[in-house]
Tab-separated table of C-alpha atoms in Angstrom:
chain	number	residue	atom	x	y	z
A	103	MET	CA	136.332	113.893	95.579
A	104	HIS	CA	135.132	114.969	92.123
A	105	GLY	CA	136.374	118.491	92.728
A	106	CYS	CA	139.802	117.212	93.768
A	107	ILE	CA	140.081	115.127	90.607
A	108	LEU	CA	139.216	118.135	88.469
A	109	PHE	CA	141.882	120.135	90.284
A	110	PHE	CA	144.433	117.390	89.693
A	111	ASP	CA	143.421	117.292	86.011
A	112	PHE	CA	144.202	120.999	85.766
A	113	PHE	CA	147.432	120.558	87.754
A	114	ALA	CA	148.605	117.753	85.451
A	115	ALA	CA	147.927	119.749	82.296
A	116	LEU	CA	149.687	122.785	83.731
A	117	MET	CA	152.738	121.115	85.266
A	118	TYR	CA	153.294	118.038	83.120
A	119	ASN	CA	152.029	119.164	79.698
A	120	THR	CA	149.657	116.211	79.627
A	121	PRO	CA	146.331	116.174	77.773
A	122	SER	CA	143.532	117.479	79.955
A	123	SER	CA	141.588	114.264	79.243
A	124	HIS	CA	144.044	112.479	81.532
A	125	PRO	CA	143.458	113.195	85.230
A	126	HIS	CA	146.354	113.537	87.620
A	127	PRO	CA	147.914	110.064	88.065
A	128	LEU	CA	147.064	110.077	91.775
A	129	ALA	CA	143.390	109.842	90.793
A	130	ASP	CA	144.091	106.197	89.827
A	131	PHE	CA	145.254	105.352	93.353
A	132	ARG	CA	141.904	104.575	94.965
A	133	TYR	CA	143.021	102.093	97.622
A	134	CYS	CA	145.721	102.470	100.239
A	135	PRO	CA	148.718	100.273	99.284
A	136	ARG	CA	149.453	99.656	102.968
A	137	CYS	CA	146.090	98.729	104.512
A	138	GLY	CA	143.785	98.426	101.476
A	139	SER	CA	141.326	101.061	102.713
A	140	ASP	CA	139.152	102.774	100.099
A	141	THR	CA	139.587	106.086	101.921
A	142	PHE	CA	142.906	106.810	100.156
A	143	ALA	CA	142.281	110.396	99.061
A	144	PRO	CA	144.076	113.549	97.834
A	145	HIS	CA	146.163	115.170	100.559
A	146	ASP	CA	147.646	117.976	98.442
A	147	GLU	CA	148.617	118.465	94.782
A	148	LYS	CA	151.486	115.955	95.111
A	149	SER	CA	150.213	113.260	97.437
A	150	ASN	CA	147.424	110.977	98.607
A	151	ARG	CA	146.891	110.122	102.266
A	152	CYS	CA	145.032	107.308	103.995
A	153	PRO	CA	143.145	108.511	107.086
A	154	ALA	CA	142.672	104.910	108.205
A	155	CYS	CA	146.368	104.100	108.741
A	156	GLY	CA	148.119	107.432	108.156
A	157	PHE	CA	150.126	106.319	105.110
A	158	THR	CA	151.003	109.159	102.689
A	159	TYR	CA	152.166	108.511	99.122
A	160	TYR	CA	153.972	111.247	97.167
A	161	TYR	CA	153.887	111.210	93.370
A	162	ASN	CA	157.542	111.860	92.533
A	163	PRO	CA	159.280	111.699	89.141
A	164	ALA	CA	161.161	108.635	87.929
A	165	ALA	CA	164.801	108.939	86.882
A	166	ALA	CA	165.586	108.464	83.184
A	167	THR	CA	168.662	108.974	81.028
A	168	ALA	CA	169.505	110.032	77.465
A	169	ALA	CA	172.868	109.596	75.730
A	170	LEU	CA	174.461	112.059	73.318
A	171	ILE	CA	176.999	110.064	71.299
A	172	LEU	CA	179.003	111.711	68.511
A	173	ASN	CA	181.309	109.985	66.039
A	174	ASP	CA	184.445	111.438	64.453
A	175	ARG	CA	182.325	112.796	61.567
A	176	ASN	CA	180.337	114.950	64.008
A	177	GLU	CA	177.215	112.838	63.574
A	178	LEU	CA	174.840	112.101	66.430
A	179	LEU	CA	173.648	108.561	67.129
A	180	VAL	CA	169.845	108.461	67.295
A	181	CYS	CA	167.393	105.592	67.424
A	182	ARG	CA	163.875	105.058	66.147
A	183	ARG	CA	161.384	104.117	68.855
A	184	ALA	CA	160.075	100.565	68.506
A	185	ASN	CA	157.241	100.988	71.016
A	186	ASP	CA	154.679	103.495	72.201
A	187	PRO	CA	154.602	106.198	73.291
A	188	ALA	CA	155.711	107.949	70.092
A	189	ARG	CA	156.506	104.718	68.252
A	190	GLY	CA	158.328	105.335	64.973
A	191	THR	CA	159.725	108.725	65.971
A	192	LEU	CA	163.352	109.499	66.708
A	193	ASP	CA	164.859	109.292	70.174
A	194	LEU	CA	168.206	109.226	71.924
A	195	PRO	CA	169.556	105.988	73.380
A	196	GLY	CA	168.523	105.799	77.021
A	197	GLY	CA	165.673	104.901	79.322
A	198	PHE	CA	164.590	104.476	82.918
A	199	CYS	CA	167.091	103.855	85.680
A	200	ASP	CA	166.685	100.587	87.555
A	201	VAL	CA	166.324	100.437	91.317
A	202	GLY	CA	169.742	100.411	92.957
A	203	GLU	CA	171.762	101.842	90.071
A	204	THR	CA	173.223	105.302	89.566
A	205	ALA	CA	172.237	107.489	86.628
A	206	GLU	CA	175.680	106.837	85.131
A	207	GLU	CA	175.200	103.083	85.442
A	208	GLY	CA	171.734	103.442	83.961
A	209	VAL	CA	172.862	105.259	80.822
A	210	VAL	CA	175.731	102.772	80.314
A	211	ARG	CA	173.297	99.854	80.577
A	212	GLU	CA	170.669	101.426	78.310
A	213	VAL	CA	173.209	102.259	75.586
A	214	ALA	CA	174.467	98.667	75.676
A	215	GLU	CA	170.936	97.247	75.558
A	216	GLU	CA	169.758	99.427	72.671
A	217	THR	CA	172.919	99.720	70.553
A	218	GLY	CA	175.421	97.094	71.689
A	219	LEU	CA	177.996	99.840	72.278
A	220	ARG	CA	180.175	99.989	75.382
A	221	VAL	CA	180.258	103.387	77.085
A	222	LEU	CA	183.716	104.249	78.394
A	223	ARG	CA	182.813	107.620	79.874
A	224	ALA	CA	179.531	109.356	80.706
A	225	ASP	CA	179.548	113.056	81.619
A	226	PHE	CA	176.374	114.617	83.019
A	227	LEU	CA	175.240	117.684	81.071
A	228	PHE	CA	171.773	118.804	82.189
A	229	SER	CA	168.336	117.503	83.129
A	230	LEU	CA	164.820	118.258	81.901
A	231	PRO	CA	161.365	117.325	83.232
A	232	ASN	CA	159.115	115.188	81.078
A	233	SER	CA	155.813	113.314	81.172
A	234	TYR	CA	155.579	109.840	79.698
A	235	LEU	CA	152.154	108.382	78.913
A	236	PHE	CA	152.346	104.594	79.294
A	237	SER	CA	149.339	102.261	79.558
A	238	ASP	CA	147.164	105.386	79.851
A	239	PHE	CA	149.085	106.385	83.000
A	240	VAL	CA	151.176	109.564	83.139
A	241	VAL	CA	154.670	108.822	84.421
A	242	ALA	CA	156.499	112.004	85.420
A	243	THR	CA	160.238	111.767	84.764
A	244	VAL	CA	163.441	113.722	85.204
A	245	ASP	CA	165.468	113.034	82.058
A	246	MET	CA	169.238	113.312	82.603
A	247	PHE	CA	171.355	113.955	79.517
A	248	PHE	CA	174.890	112.579	79.278
A	249	ARG	CA	177.686	113.118	76.781
A	250	CYS	CA	178.918	109.565	76.242
A	251	ARG	CA	182.165	108.333	74.743
A	252	VAL	CA	181.991	104.787	73.427
A	253	ALA	CA	184.662	102.247	72.580
A	254	GLU	CA	185.845	102.838	69.014
A	255	ASP	CA	187.288	99.383	68.416
A	256	GLU	CA	183.932	97.600	68.470
A	257	ALA	CA	181.487	96.618	65.722
A	258	GLN	CA	178.963	99.049	64.288
A	259	PRO	CA	175.986	99.638	66.590
A	260	GLU	CA	172.910	97.483	66.049
A	261	ALA	CA	169.356	98.255	67.123
A	262	HIS	CA	168.014	96.146	69.987
A	263	ASP	CA	165.451	96.297	72.775
A	264	ASP	CA	163.325	99.484	72.494
A	265	ALA	CA	165.097	100.679	69.317
A	266	SER	CA	163.928	99.514	65.886
A	267	GLU	CA	166.641	101.377	63.949
A	268	LEU	CA	169.844	103.311	64.593
A	269	LEU	CA	170.930	106.316	62.561
A	270	TRP	CA	173.992	108.549	62.477
A	271	ILE	CA	172.654	112.013	61.646
A	272	PRO	CA	174.879	115.014	60.827
A	273	LEU	CA	174.342	117.828	63.297
A	274	ASP	CA	173.240	120.224	60.560
A	275	ALA	CA	170.508	117.758	59.545
A	276	LEU	CA	169.005	117.260	63.016
A	277	ARG	CA	165.371	118.350	63.339
A	278	PRO	CA	164.148	118.483	66.956
A	279	GLU	CA	160.520	118.072	65.846
A	280	ALA	CA	161.372	114.601	64.490
A	281	PHE	CA	161.925	113.412	68.065
A	282	GLY	CA	158.757	112.122	69.667
A	283	LEU	CA	159.265	112.994	73.343
A	284	ALA	CA	159.039	116.603	74.496
A	285	SER	CA	162.087	116.566	76.760
A	286	ILE	CA	164.237	114.994	74.023
A	287	GLN	CA	163.135	117.728	71.609
A	288	ARG	CA	164.177	120.351	74.152
A	289	GLY	CA	167.436	118.531	74.831
A	290	ILE	CA	168.293	118.396	71.123
A	291	ARG	CA	167.565	122.114	70.784
A	292	ARG	CA	169.795	122.834	73.751
A	293	PHE	CA	172.500	120.668	72.204
A	294	LEU	CA	172.237	122.463	68.857
A	295	ASP	CA	172.206	125.877	70.539
A	296	GLY	CA	175.799	125.268	71.552
A	297	ALA	CA	175.686	124.024	75.119
A	298	THR	CA	179.167	123.424	76.493
A	299	PHE	CA	180.068	119.743	76.547
A	300	PRO	CA	183.002	118.129	78.365
A	301	ALA	CA	185.726	116.886	76.041
A	302	PRO	CA	185.496	113.132	75.404
């Protein structure tokens, strides 16, 4: 078992860009969630299997969204993270999708929760893998980036939920390194490099 955990530690650092001090998340799953057996053990680099009842659990990424919202002055709406991980750094409005909702529904909901703005249209642009350390547990995610058009006849956005502050930043003043999450940094760079975006 010790050797498997060391392998998963290496696999996590290689694939998820996580600190090597954090073992692969499957190492925390010591008991079978179906039968409770303590024989729940690594099956391969992506799964644990219980030999007692045959249940296999695959560690798959969670779906998350990020919104790219521009105003008529060509400024991007960004938020400051209110909570860890990366509390106090910049982020894009967005978050995890809930069970039963589409990615489009998820980004609409997250923008409303964090900014109060109503998204009228959400166009998928690209996706990037990420790892999200929460409660000392590495959550693998697939972050989906959307170009969002919001209602213009509503009040100015206000920070709520996971956002402590909202900022409109001119595109020429954006610094990817000011964003705390690796996939958001890469997404901002891709945005600034001139990726093609659907017209709002």
